[in-house]
Amino acid sequence: MAGKRFNYSYKVLLISFMYYTISGLGMSMSIKADIGVTCFNALILSLSDIFSMKVGSMSMLANISFLIMCFLLDRKKNIYQYLLMLIAQLCFGSVVNFFLYNLLGGFVLTNYFLKLALFFVGLFVTCFGVGRVLYYKALQFPIENFCTLLERRSKHSMKFYRYGIDVIGVSGSLILSFAFSLPIYIREGTIISLFLFSHIMSWSYGLRGALEK
């Protein structure tokens, strides 16, 4: 039984990393569509422009920063879980860089409706991947985990802090865009994401797991 239980956990971990990779592909497609991105990713794009870093690398640094804050806030630190989250973030950033700069690097869209279609596909792929990662519970997302830890230490809900980070993402991106004459990343895609992200993610989360079939 012990061996079987370990094997099951190993499969869950591999599947979770696979869906992490899928969400990275979706994020790359949404960015490539160039009609706006999610609130926090807008800040990531602005920061990557300022520091001349690849988007995946900047995303990696931002998420690892949240991971460090989670570690400091967490009263029941599971070192194994934090190591997994660190590896997941390193992989996620590398995957975004590969898809965005290598696989999709020479891919150019000039037609707005094709850009819109690519954005919707990218958003769906991202939400699907995120929903499946949350379903298997083997890996966590640093930002959501950070908000959950804050909820435990305060009177506000996890959603309150998560929306707060989105507000920081939007305002920070706009401030940096105007201050440094950068492209505006808060666009129609951002509004679409606000309406659809949680719904698609919830649908994905509710799907039956492959290991249970």
mmCIF file of C-alpha atoms in Angstrom, residues 65-178:
data_model
loop_
_atom_site.group_PDB
_atom_site.id
_atom_site.type_symbol
_atom_site.label_atom_id
_atom_site.label_comp_id
_atom_site.label_asym_id
_atom_site.label_seq_id
_atom_site.Cartn_x
_atom_site.Cartn_y
_atom_site.Cartn_z
ATOM 1 C CA SER A 65 9.277 37.108 -4.096
ATOM 2 C CA PHE A 66 5.740 36.123 -3.098
ATOM 3 C CA LEU A 67 7.020 32.660 -2.247
ATOM 4 C CA ILE A 68 9.572 34.158 0.161
ATOM 5 C CA MET A 69 6.853 36.269 1.805
ATOM 6 C CA CYS A 70 4.708 33.140 2.138
ATOM 7 C CA PHE A 71 7.568 31.342 3.845
ATOM 8 C CA LEU A 72 7.979 34.211 6.310
ATOM 9 C CA LEU A 73 4.247 34.332 7.075
ATOM 10 C CA ASP A 74 3.664 30.591 7.268
ATOM 11 C CA ARG A 75 3.610 29.253 10.818
ATOM 12 C CA LYS A 76 3.524 25.644 9.628
ATOM 13 C CA LYS A 77 6.320 25.617 7.090
ATOM 14 C CA ASN A 78 6.436 22.521 4.907
ATOM 15 C CA ILE A 79 9.919 22.658 3.391
ATOM 16 C CA TYR A 80 9.084 19.981 0.842
ATOM 17 C CA GLN A 81 6.046 21.939 -0.364
ATOM 18 C CA TYR A 82 8.046 25.160 -0.667
ATOM 19 C CA LEU A 83 10.786 23.414 -2.631
ATOM 20 C CA LEU A 84 8.144 22.086 -5.022
ATOM 21 C CA MET A 85 6.679 25.575 -5.455
ATOM 22 C CA LEU A 86 10.161 26.986 -6.100
ATOM 23 C CA ILE A 87 10.862 24.352 -8.757
ATOM 24 C CA ALA A 88 7.434 24.985 -10.280
ATOM 25 C CA GLN A 89 8.145 28.718 -10.581
ATOM 26 C CA LEU A 90 11.552 28.132 -12.148
ATOM 27 C CA CYS A 91 9.952 25.777 -14.658
ATOM 28 C CA PHE A 92 7.031 28.137 -15.318
ATOM 29 C CA GLY A 93 9.291 31.097 -16.098
ATOM 30 C CA SER A 94 11.438 28.979 -18.408
ATOM 31 C CA VAL A 95 8.363 27.635 -20.188
ATOM 32 C CA VAL A 96 6.957 31.142 -20.757
ATOM 33 C CA ASN A 97 10.309 32.298 -22.164
ATOM 34 C CA PHE A 98 10.519 29.291 -24.476
ATOM 35 C CA PHE A 99 6.995 29.654 -25.851
ATOM 36 C CA LEU A 100 7.023 33.448 -26.099
ATOM 37 C CA TYR A 101 10.499 34.005 -27.543
ATOM 38 C CA ASN A 102 11.284 30.739 -29.328
ATOM 39 C CA LEU A 103 8.123 28.932 -30.351
ATOM 40 C CA LEU A 104 6.015 32.069 -30.951
ATOM 41 C CA GLY A 105 8.881 34.496 -31.483
ATOM 42 C CA GLY A 106 8.502 34.728 -35.262
ATOM 43 C CA PHE A 107 4.711 34.566 -35.159
ATOM 44 C CA VAL A 108 3.251 37.952 -36.194
ATOM 45 C CA LEU A 109 -0.447 38.855 -36.267
ATOM 46 C CA THR A 110 -1.728 42.064 -37.831
ATOM 47 C CA ASN A 111 -5.434 41.234 -38.072
ATOM 48 C CA TYR A 112 -7.296 42.310 -34.933
ATOM 49 C CA PHE A 113 -9.811 39.457 -35.049
ATOM 50 C CA LEU A 114 -7.002 36.909 -35.265
ATOM 51 C CA LYS A 115 -5.368 38.602 -32.263
ATOM 52 C CA LEU A 116 -8.666 38.405 -30.414
ATOM 53 C CA ALA A 117 -8.997 34.712 -31.290
ATOM 54 C CA LEU A 118 -5.449 34.001 -30.092
ATOM 55 C CA PHE A 119 -6.151 35.845 -26.856
ATOM 56 C CA PHE A 120 -9.309 33.811 -26.158
ATOM 57 C CA VAL A 121 -7.486 30.560 -26.855
ATOM 58 C CA GLY A 122 -4.604 31.659 -24.628
ATOM 59 C CA LEU A 123 -6.965 32.705 -21.834
ATOM 60 C CA PHE A 124 -8.813 29.398 -22.003
ATOM 61 C CA VAL A 125 -5.570 27.390 -21.960
ATOM 62 C CA THR A 126 -4.257 29.416 -19.001
ATOM 63 C CA CYS A 127 -7.453 29.056 -16.960
ATOM 64 C CA PHE A 128 -7.706 25.377 -17.800
ATOM 65 C CA GLY A 129 -4.149 24.751 -16.614
ATOM 66 C CA VAL A 130 -4.615 26.775 -13.427
ATOM 67 C CA GLY A 131 -7.893 25.009 -12.624
ATOM 68 C CA ARG A 132 -6.323 21.576 -12.996
ATOM 69 C CA VAL A 133 -3.318 22.508 -10.839
ATOM 70 C CA LEU A 134 -5.696 23.669 -8.115
ATOM 71 C CA TYR A 135 -7.738 20.486 -8.480
ATOM 72 C CA TYR A 136 -4.819 18.138 -7.779
ATOM 73 C CA LYS A 137 -3.569 20.251 -4.838
ATOM 74 C CA ALA A 138 0.020 19.018 -5.244
ATOM 75 C CA LEU A 139 1.322 22.489 -6.123
ATOM 76 C CA GLN A 140 0.276 25.966 -5.038
ATOM 77 C CA PHE A 141 0.463 29.379 -6.663
ATOM 78 C CA PRO A 142 2.556 31.812 -4.564
ATOM 79 C CA ILE A 143 0.223 34.808 -4.941
ATOM 80 C CA GLU A 144 -2.920 32.897 -3.949
ATOM 81 C CA ASN A 145 -1.052 31.186 -1.111
ATOM 82 C CA PHE A 146 0.208 34.579 0.097
ATOM 83 C CA CYS A 147 -3.350 35.938 0.153
ATOM 84 C CA THR A 148 -4.574 32.870 2.037
ATOM 85 C CA LEU A 149 -1.877 33.308 4.688
ATOM 86 C CA LEU A 150 -2.813 36.982 5.071
ATOM 87 C CA GLU A 151 -6.448 35.971 5.524
ATOM 88 C CA ARG A 152 -5.462 33.746 8.462
ATOM 89 C CA ARG A 153 -3.681 36.647 10.138
ATOM 90 C CA SER A 154 -6.318 39.333 9.596
ATOM 91 C CA LYS A 155 -10.026 40.106 9.403
ATOM 92 C CA HIS A 156 -10.099 40.337 5.617
ATOM 93 C CA SER A 157 -10.801 37.523 3.163
ATOM 94 C CA MET A 158 -8.422 35.943 0.671
ATOM 95 C CA LYS A 159 -10.458 37.520 -2.160
ATOM 96 C CA PHE A 160 -9.958 40.966 -0.606
ATOM 97 C CA TYR A 161 -6.180 40.603 -0.769
ATOM 98 C CA ARG A 162 -6.250 38.988 -4.221
ATOM 99 C CA TYR A 163 -8.275 41.876 -5.629
ATOM 100 C CA GLY A 164 -5.862 44.227 -3.887
ATOM 101 C CA ILE A 165 -2.957 42.673 -5.774
ATOM 102 C CA ASP A 166 -4.904 43.095 -9.017
ATOM 103 C CA VAL A 167 -5.426 46.775 -8.195
ATOM 104 C CA ILE A 168 -1.701 47.134 -7.537
ATOM 105 C CA GLY A 169 -1.011 45.383 -10.827
ATOM 106 C CA VAL A 170 -3.272 47.690 -12.828
ATOM 107 C CA SER A 171 -2.208 50.943 -11.150
ATOM 108 C CA GLY A 172 1.464 49.966 -11.117
ATOM 109 C CA SER A 173 1.459 49.049 -14.787
ATOM 110 C CA LEU A 174 -0.283 52.273 -15.801
ATOM 111 C CA ILE A 175 2.028 54.422 -13.680
ATOM 112 C CA LEU A 176 5.119 52.774 -15.143
ATOM 113 C CA SER A 177 3.741 53.003 -18.679
ATOM 114 C CA PHE A 178 3.189 56.759 -18.402
#
